[in-house]
């Protein structure tokens, strides 16, 4: 049977509150009962001491009997005085419950008190009383001989004590339902307050399941002032943003790939048709075939990029670690981009720390890294802009930095630019071509080398990418 988060929290709160209330009530009842018991003992002790003091004053038996009678009636206590042989020598007790024919008390009931111990008993004292009594026994000690010469028995009816305990139970029977009612209402509203944000998160998750990635949950308000709830809501919103971003990237990727494939294929198809139906004259066919070749090469590069992404994702891209001159690789790649650099009149500044700088890496994959980074630098550099390339060493690493002036990258997009198929905001991008996998490939290649790449940028001014490789050593070294 499925249960809502509200019912679970509510039920748990009710169970905890009820257990707590009844545990507290039981503890309170026990403590109050013990308190009443101790209070009774203290009262009986005070009464016994008063009687013992009166006995020590050497009063006559007649005065003592009158004192005990008056004391018994005023305190509503039954008083017996016995000698050292357990004989009742004086009694002032209620005739309805006291058996006056009893001249002696069974020794088992007076053994402890005649041993100079204050004791308490509950019962009839072997038939002395007709109902249960609560009896305090106080020894009478002779001052001159310092020996026990008798004892005082002060008894109170047990129902009197039980009546006070019954009053406690009555008070609790009235107060506990009120406390339970208050606890029920409090638990209801508390459970709703705690379950509301979780239900909202569940609703947002359901929206995601139906393709709506714009749904968000609040991170403040009622129920959200709990640290764990706030963290959960914030984490959920971050996840929602990532999902929305991924969905946007996926849609853009489909659009980009469709465009990237359709344009060259349309061009190839049109030129081939033109050649076949002689629309293009023979003297120009070679030129158009060169264009077709370039478009085929472009398609091939696009497909290879997708294959590289698949290999990187599956971890099947193998690296052949060799020692080579990174400076020479950069020079050769720049030669390949010479026409594009010249067409935009870009000024290229190169700063090599040494003429030759050896690194240990996979030559082909590092060429791919440098090609992608320089391709992006040229693509996003303004006319008459500048590209700076710097190679320097630190300890056992070689650092390569490629910086270009131009539109830069917005701070909000810096954390996404290495994601697969991500492209910067099209409204700000100067060059809108590409599929958004170049930087993804760059980062994964470097990660497979055990390295990383960092980017710094100021929107509208520059972008700079920096990565490192292990230093290479010659055989002599």
Coordinates of C-alpha atoms in Angstrom, one line a residue:
X1 CA 0.0 0.0 0.0
X2 CA 1.5 3.3 -1.1
X3 CA 1.6 6.1 1.5
X4 CA 2.3 9.8 0.9
X5 CA 5.2 11.6 2.5
X6 CA 2.7 13.6 4.5
X7 CA 1.0 10.5 6.0
X8 CA 4.4 9.0 6.9
X9 CA 5.6 12.1 8.6
X10 CA 2.3 12.7 10.3
X11 CA 2.1 9.1 11.5
X12 CA 5.7 9.1 12.8
X13 CA 5.1 12.4 14.6
X14 CA 1.9 11.0 16.3
X15 CA 3.6 7.8 17.3
X16 CA 6.6 9.7 18.8
X17 CA 4.4 12.2 20.6
X18 CA 2.1 9.5 22.0
X19 CA 5.0 7.4 23.2
X20 CA 6.6 10.5 24.7
X21 CA 3.3 11.6 26.4
X22 CA 2.5 8.3 27.9
X23 CA 6.1 7.7 29.0
X24 CA 6.1 11.1 30.6
X25 CA 2.8 10.4 32.3
X26 CA 4.0 7.1 33.7
X27 CA 7.2 8.7 35.0
X28 CA 5.2 11.6 36.5
X29 CA 2.8 9.2 38.1
X30 CA 5.7 7.2 39.6
X31 CA 7.5 10.3 40.9
X32 CA 4.3 11.8 42.4
X33 CA 3.4 8.5 44.0
X34 CA 6.9 8.3 45.5
X35 CA 6.6 11.9 46.6
X36 CA 3.2 11.1 48.4
X37 CA 4.8 8.1 50.0
X38 CA 7.7 10.0 51.3
X39 CA 5.4 12.8 52.5
X40 CA 3.3 10.3 54.4
X41 CA 6.4 8.8 56.0
X42 CA 7.7 12.3 57.0
X43 CA 4.3 13.2 58.5
X44 CA 4.1 9.9 60.4
X45 CA 7.7 10.3 61.7
X46 CA 6.9 13.8 63.0
X47 CA 3.9 12.4 64.8
X48 CA 5.9 9.6 66.2
X49 CA 8.6 11.9 67.5
X50 CA 6.0 14.1 69.1
X51 CA 4.5 11.1 70.9
X52 CA 8.0 9.8 71.9
X53 CA 8.8 13.3 73.3
X54 CA 5.6 13.3 75.3
X55 CA 6.5 9.8 76.7
X56 CA 10.0 11.0 77.7
X57 CA 8.5 13.8 79.7
X58 CA 7.5 11.3 82.4
X59 CA 3.8 12.2 82.2
X60 CA 1.2 10.0 83.9
X61 CA -0.5 7.2 82.1
X62 CA -3.8 9.0 82.3
X63 CA -2.3 12.1 80.7
X64 CA -0.6 10.0 78.0
X65 CA -3.9 8.2 77.2
X66 CA -5.7 11.6 76.9
X67 CA -2.8 12.9 74.7
X68 CA -2.9 9.8 72.4
X69 CA -6.7 10.0 72.2
X70 CA -6.7 13.7 71.2
X71 CA -3.7 13.2 68.9
X72 CA -5.3 10.3 67.2
X73 CA -8.6 12.1 66.6
X74 CA -6.9 15.3 65.3
X75 CA -4.5 13.6 62.9
X76 CA -6.9 10.7 62.0
X77 CA -4.1 8.2 62.7
X78 CA -4.3 4.9 64.6
X79 CA -1.6 4.7 67.4
X80 CA -0.4 1.6 69.2
X81 CA 2.3 1.5 71.9
X82 CA 4.0 -1.8 72.6
X83 CA 6.6 -2.9 75.1
X84 CA 9.7 -5.0 74.5
X85 CA 7.6 -8.2 74.5
X86 CA 5.3 -7.0 71.7
X87 CA 2.4 -6.5 74.2
X88 CA 0.1 -3.6 73.4
X89 CA 0.2 -1.4 76.5
X90 CA -1.7 1.5 75.1
X91 CA -3.9 2.0 72.0
X92 CA -5.8 4.9 70.4
X93 CA -7.4 3.5 67.2
X94 CA -10.6 3.5 65.4
X95 CA -12.8 0.8 67.0
X96 CA -14.4 -0.1 63.6
X97 CA -11.1 -1.4 62.2
X98 CA -9.0 -2.1 65.4
X99 CA -9.4 -5.5 67.1
X100 CA -9.2 -4.4 70.8
X101 CA -9.1 -8.1 72.0
X102 CA -5.6 -8.3 70.6
X103 CA -3.2 -8.1 73.5
X104 CA -0.1 -8.9 71.6
X105 CA 1.3 -8.4 68.1
X106 CA 3.0 -11.2 66.3
X107 CA 6.7 -10.9 66.9
X108 CA 7.5 -11.1 63.2
X109 CA 5.8 -7.7 62.9
X110 CA 7.9 -6.1 65.6
X111 CA 11.2 -7.9 65.4
X112 CA 12.9 -5.1 63.3
X113 CA 11.6 -2.2 65.3
X114 CA 12.6 -3.8 68.6
X115 CA 16.1 -4.1 67.0
X116 CA 16.2 -0.3 67.0
X117 CA 15.2 0.1 63.3
X118 CA 12.6 2.4 61.9
X119 CA 10.5 0.4 59.5
X120 CA 7.3 0.6 57.5
X121 CA 4.7 -2.1 56.9
X122 CA 1.6 -2.5 54.8
X123 CA -1.1 -4.9 55.9
X124 CA -3.3 -5.8 58.9
X125 CA -0.4 -6.6 61.3
X126 CA -1.6 -10.2 61.6
X127 CA -5.3 -9.4 62.2
X128 CA -4.8 -6.3 64.5
X129 CA -6.7 -4.3 61.9
X130 CA -9.5 -5.4 59.7
X131 CA -8.3 -3.6 56.6
X132 CA -5.0 -2.8 55.1
X133 CA -3.0 -0.1 56.9
X134 CA 0.2 1.8 56.2
X135 CA 2.2 1.5 59.4
X136 CA 5.3 3.3 60.5
X137 CA 7.2 1.7 63.4
X138 CA 9.4 3.9 65.6
X139 CA 11.5 2.3 68.5
X140 CA 11.3 3.8 72.0
X141 CA 14.7 4.0 73.5
X142 CA 15.4 4.5 77.2
X143 CA 17.7 7.4 77.7
X144 CA 19.3 6.0 80.8
X145 CA 19.9 2.5 79.7
X146 CA 20.1 3.3 75.9
X147 CA 18.1 0.3 75.1
X148 CA 14.8 -0.3 73.2
X149 CA 12.0 -0.6 75.7
X150 CA 9.1 -0.6 73.3
X151 CA 7.8 0.9 70.0
X152 CA 5.2 3.3 68.6
X153 CA 3.1 2.0 65.7
X154 CA 1.4 4.9 63.8
X155 CA -1.0 3.6 61.1
X156 CA -2.9 5.3 58.3
X157 CA -5.5 3.7 56.1
X158 CA -4.2 2.6 52.8
X159 CA -7.3 3.9 50.9
X160 CA -6.3 7.4 51.9
X161 CA -3.0 7.0 50.1
X162 CA -4.7 5.3 47.1
X163 CA -7.3 8.2 47.0
X164 CA -4.5 10.7 46.4
X165 CA -3.1 8.5 43.7
X166 CA -6.5 8.2 42.2
X167 CA -6.7 12.0 42.1
X168 CA -3.4 12.1 40.2
X169 CA -4.8 9.6 37.7
X170 CA -8.0 11.7 37.4
X171 CA -5.9 14.8 36.7
X172 CA -3.9 12.9 34.1
X173 CA -7.0 11.5 32.4
X174 CA -8.2 15.0 31.8
X175 CA -4.9 16.6 30.8
X176 CA -3.5 13.9 28.6
X177 CA -6.3 14.0 26.1
X178 CA -5.9 17.7 25.8
X179 CA -2.2 17.3 25.3
X180 CA -2.8 14.7 22.7
X181 CA -5.3 17.0 20.9
X182 CA -2.8 19.8 20.9
X183 CA 0.0 17.4 19.7
X184 CA -2.3 16.1 17.0
X185 CA -3.0 19.6 15.6
X186 CA 0.7 20.6 15.9
X187 CA 1.8 17.4 14.2
X188 CA -0.7 17.9 11.4
X189 CA 0.5 21.4 10.5
X190 CA 4.2 20.5 11.1
X191 CA 3.8 17.4 8.8
X192 CA 2.2 19.6 6.1
X193 CA 5.0 22.2 6.4
X194 CA 7.7 19.5 6.1
X195 CA 6.0 17.5 3.3
X196 CA 5.1 20.5 1.1
X197 CA 8.6 21.2 -0.3
X198 CA 9.2 17.5 -0.9
X199 CA 5.9 17.3 -2.8
X200 CA 6.9 20.3 -4.8
X201 CA 10.2 18.7 -5.7
X202 CA 8.3 15.5 -6.7
X203 CA 5.9 17.6 -8.9
X204 CA 8.9 19.2 -10.6
X205 CA 10.5 15.8 -11.1
X206 CA 7.3 14.6 -12.7
X207 CA 7.4 17.7 -15.0
X208 CA 10.9 16.7 -16.1
X209 CA 9.7 13.2 -16.9
X210 CA 7.1 14.8 -19.3
X211 CA 9.8 16.9 -21.0
X212 CA 9.3 20.2 -19.2
X213 CA 12.8 21.2 -18.0
X214 CA 11.9 24.7 -17.0
X215 CA 10.2 23.7 -13.7
X216 CA 12.0 24.9 -10.5
X217 CA 11.3 24.6 -6.8
X218 CA 11.5 27.4 -4.2
X219 CA 14.5 27.6 -1.9
X220 CA 12.8 29.8 0.7
X221 CA 9.5 30.2 2.5
X222 CA 7.5 27.9 4.7
X223 CA 9.1 24.5 5.1
X224 CA 12.3 25.7 3.4
X225 CA 14.0 27.1 6.5
X226 CA 15.4 23.6 7.2
X227 CA 19.1 23.3 6.1
X228 CA 18.6 19.9 4.5
X229 CA 15.5 20.9 2.6
X230 CA 17.2 24.1 1.3
X231 CA 20.2 22.0 0.2
X232 CA 17.9 19.5 -1.5
X233 CA 15.9 22.2 -3.3
X234 CA 19.1 24.0 -4.4
X235 CA 20.7 20.8 -5.6
X236 CA 17.5 19.9 -7.4
X237 CA 17.4 23.3 -9.1
X238 CA 21.1 22.9 -10.2
X239 CA 20.2 19.5 -11.6
X240 CA 17.2 21.1 -13.4
X241 CA 19.4 23.8 -14.9
X242 CA 21.9 21.2 -16.1
X243 CA 19.1 19.1 -17.6
X244 CA 17.6 22.2 -19.3
X245 CA 21.1 23.1 -20.6
X246 CA 21.6 19.5 -21.8
X247 CA 18.3 19.6 -23.6
X248 CA 19.1 22.9 -25.2
X249 CA 22.6 21.5 -26.2
X250 CA 21.0 18.4 -27.7
X251 CA 18.4 20.4 -29.7
X252 CA 21.1 22.8 -30.9
X253 CA 23.4 19.8 -31.8
X254 CA 20.7 18.2 -33.9
X255 CA 20.1 21.6 -35.6
X256 CA 23.8 22.1 -36.1
X257 CA 24.5 18.6 -37.4
X258 CA 21.6 18.8 -39.8
X259 CA 22.9 22.1 -41.1
X260 CA 26.5 20.9 -41.3
X261 CA 25.5 17.8 -43.2
X262 CA 22.8 19.3 -45.4
X263 CA 25.0 22.3 -46.7
X264 CA 27.9 20.3 -48.1
X265 CA 25.6 17.5 -49.4
X266 CA 23.4 20.1 -51.2
X267 CA 26.5 21.7 -52.7
X268 CA 28.0 18.4 -53.8
X269 CA 24.6 17.3 -55.3
X270 CA 24.1 20.6 -57.1
X271 CA 27.6 20.7 -58.6
X272 CA 27.5 17.0 -59.7
X273 CA 24.1 17.5 -61.3
X274 CA 25.4 20.6 -63.1
X275 CA 28.4 18.6 -64.4
X276 CA 26.2 15.7 -65.5
X277 CA 23.7 17.8 -67.4
X278 CA 26.4 20.1 -68.9
X279 CA 25.0 23.2 -67.0
X280 CA 28.6 23.7 -65.9
X281 CA 30.8 24.1 -69.0
X282 CA 33.7 21.7 -69.3
X283 CA 36.4 24.4 -68.8
X284 CA 34.9 25.1 -65.3
X285 CA 34.2 21.6 -64.2
X286 CA 37.6 21.1 -62.6
X287 CA 37.1 24.2 -60.4
X288 CA 33.8 22.9 -59.2
X289 CA 35.2 19.4 -58.6
X290 CA 37.7 21.0 -56.3
X291 CA 34.9 22.6 -54.4
X292 CA 33.2 19.2 -54.2
X293 CA 36.4 17.7 -52.9
X294 CA 36.6 20.4 -50.2
X295 CA 33.0 19.7 -49.2
X296 CA 33.7 15.9 -49.1
X297 CA 36.8 16.6 -46.9
X298 CA 34.6 18.8 -44.7
X299 CA 32.1 15.9 -44.3
X300 CA 34.9 13.5 -43.6
X301 CA 36.3 15.7 -40.9
X302 CA 32.8 16.1 -39.3
X303 CA 32.3 12.3 -39.3
X304 CA 35.8 11.8 -37.9
X305 CA 35.0 14.3 -35.1
X306 CA 31.9 12.3 -34.2
X307 CA 33.9 9.1 -34.2
X308 CA 36.5 10.7 -32.0
X309 CA 33.8 11.7 -29.5
X310 CA 32.6 8.1 -29.5
X311 CA 36.1 6.7 -28.9
X312 CA 36.8 9.2 -26.1
X313 CA 33.5 8.3 -24.4
X314 CA 34.2 4.6 -24.7
X315 CA 37.8 5.0 -23.6
X316 CA 39.1 3.3 -26.7
X317 CA 41.3 6.1 -28.0
X318 CA 44.8 4.7 -27.7
X319 CA 47.8 7.0 -27.0
X320 CA 51.3 6.4 -28.3
X321 CA 53.6 8.3 -26.0
X322 CA 56.7 9.8 -27.7
X323 CA 59.1 12.7 -27.1
X324 CA 58.7 15.5 -29.6
X325 CA 59.2 19.3 -30.0
X326 CA 56.0 21.1 -29.2
X327 CA 57.4 24.3 -30.7
X328 CA 57.8 22.7 -34.1
X329 CA 54.3 21.3 -34.0
X330 CA 52.9 24.8 -33.3
X331 CA 54.9 26.2 -36.2
X332 CA 53.6 23.6 -38.7
X333 CA 50.0 24.1 -37.6
X334 CA 50.3 27.9 -38.0
X335 CA 51.5 27.3 -41.6
X336 CA 48.3 25.4 -42.3
X337 CA 46.2 28.3 -41.0
X338 CA 48.3 30.9 -42.9
X339 CA 45.6 31.8 -45.4
X340 CA 42.9 32.2 -42.8
X341 CA 45.2 34.3 -40.6
X342 CA 46.1 36.6 -43.6
X343 CA 42.5 37.0 -44.7
X344 CA 41.5 38.5 -41.3
X345 CA 44.8 40.4 -41.1
X346 CA 45.5 38.8 -37.7
X347 CA 48.8 39.6 -35.9
X348 CA 50.3 36.5 -34.4
X349 CA 52.8 36.9 -31.5
X350 CA 54.8 33.8 -30.5
X351 CA 56.9 33.6 -27.3
X352 CA 58.9 30.4 -26.9
X353 CA 61.0 30.1 -23.8
X354 CA 63.6 28.0 -25.7
X355 CA 64.1 27.3 -29.3
X356 CA 63.3 23.6 -28.8
X357 CA 60.9 22.4 -26.1
X358 CA 60.5 18.7 -25.7
X359 CA 57.3 17.1 -24.3
X360 CA 56.2 13.5 -23.7
X361 CA 52.8 12.9 -25.2
X362 CA 50.9 11.4 -28.1
X363 CA 51.9 13.5 -31.1
X364 CA 48.8 13.1 -33.2
X365 CA 46.3 13.8 -30.4
X366 CA 48.3 16.9 -29.2
X367 CA 48.2 18.1 -32.9
X368 CA 44.5 17.7 -32.7
X369 CA 44.4 19.8 -29.4
X370 CA 46.5 22.6 -30.9
X371 CA 44.6 22.6 -34.2
X372 CA 41.2 22.9 -32.4
X373 CA 42.4 25.6 -30.1
X374 CA 44.1 27.7 -32.9
X375 CA 41.0 27.1 -35.1
X376 CA 38.8 28.6 -32.4
X377 CA 41.2 31.4 -31.8
X378 CA 41.2 32.4 -35.4
X379 CA 37.4 31.9 -35.7
X380 CA 36.6 34.3 -32.8
X381 CA 39.4 36.9 -33.4
X382 CA 38.1 40.2 -34.9
X383 CA 39.5 41.6 -38.1
X384 CA 43.0 43.1 -37.4
X385 CA 43.0 41.3 -34.0
X386 CA 45.8 39.5 -32.3
X387 CA 46.6 36.0 -31.3
X388 CA 49.4 35.3 -28.7
X389 CA 51.0 31.9 -28.3
X390 CA 53.3 31.2 -25.3
X391 CA 55.3 28.1 -24.4
X392 CA 57.1 28.0 -21.1
X393 CA 58.3 25.5 -18.5
X394 CA 57.8 25.1 -14.8
X395 CA 59.4 22.3 -12.8
X396 CA 58.6 19.1 -14.7
X397 CA 55.8 20.5 -16.9
X398 CA 55.5 22.4 -20.2
X399 CA 52.7 25.0 -20.4
X400 CA 51.1 26.1 -23.6
X401 CA 48.9 29.2 -23.7
X402 CA 46.8 30.4 -26.6
X403 CA 45.2 33.8 -26.2
X404 CA 43.1 35.8 -28.7
X405 CA 41.4 39.1 -28.7
X406 CA 37.8 39.4 -29.7
X407 CA 34.3 38.7 -28.3
X408 CA 35.6 36.6 -25.4
X409 CA 33.3 34.2 -23.4
X410 CA 30.6 35.2 -21.0
X411 CA 31.3 34.2 -17.4
X412 CA 28.0 32.3 -17.2
X413 CA 29.2 30.1 -20.1
X414 CA 32.7 29.4 -18.9
X415 CA 31.7 26.2 -17.0
X416 CA 29.9 24.8 -20.0
X417 CA 32.3 25.4 -22.9
X418 CA 34.0 22.0 -22.5
X419 CA 30.7 20.1 -22.5
X420 CA 30.0 18.0 -25.5
X421 CA 28.0 19.8 -28.3
X422 CA 27.9 23.0 -26.3
X423 CA 28.1 26.3 -28.3
X424 CA 28.3 29.8 -26.9
X425 CA 25.3 32.1 -27.1
X426 CA 24.5 32.4 -30.8
X427 CA 23.4 36.0 -30.3
X428 CA 26.9 37.0 -29.3
X429 CA 29.0 34.6 -31.4
X430 CA 30.7 36.2 -34.4
X431 CA 31.2 32.8 -36.1
X432 CA 28.2 30.5 -35.8
X433 CA 29.6 27.4 -37.5
X434 CA 30.7 24.2 -35.8
X435 CA 29.1 21.5 -33.8
X436 CA 30.5 22.3 -30.3
X437 CA 32.7 19.2 -29.9
X438 CA 36.1 20.7 -30.5
X439 CA 36.7 21.8 -26.9
X440 CA 35.1 18.6 -25.6
X441 CA 37.7 16.6 -27.6
X442 CA 40.5 18.9 -26.4
X443 CA 39.7 18.4 -22.7
X444 CA 39.2 14.6 -23.0
X445 CA 42.5 14.2 -24.9
X446 CA 44.3 16.1 -22.2
X447 CA 42.5 14.2 -19.5
X448 CA 43.7 11.0 -21.0
X449 CA 47.2 12.4 -20.7
X450 CA 46.5 13.0 -17.0
X451 CA 46.3 16.8 -17.6
X452 CA 43.7 19.5 -17.7
X453 CA 43.0 22.7 -19.5
X454 CA 42.0 26.1 -18.0
X455 CA 40.3 29.0 -19.6
X456 CA 40.2 32.7 -18.5
X457 CA 38.2 35.3 -20.4
X458 CA 36.8 38.8 -20.3
X459 CA 33.7 39.2 -22.4
X460 CA 34.3 41.6 -25.3
X461 CA 38.0 41.6 -24.8
X462 CA 39.8 38.2 -24.9
X463 CA 39.8 34.5 -24.2
X464 CA 42.9 32.5 -23.1
X465 CA 43.3 28.7 -22.9
X466 CA 46.2 27.1 -21.0
X467 CA 47.2 23.5 -20.7
X468 CA 50.3 21.5 -19.6
X469 CA 52.2 18.4 -20.7
X470 CA 55.0 16.4 -19.2
X471 CA 58.5 17.5 -20.1
X472 CA 60.3 15.2 -22.5
X473 CA 63.8 13.9 -22.1
X474 CA 66.3 13.0 -24.8
X475 CA 68.2 9.7 -24.6
X476 CA 71.3 11.5 -23.3
X477 CA 69.3 12.9 -20.4

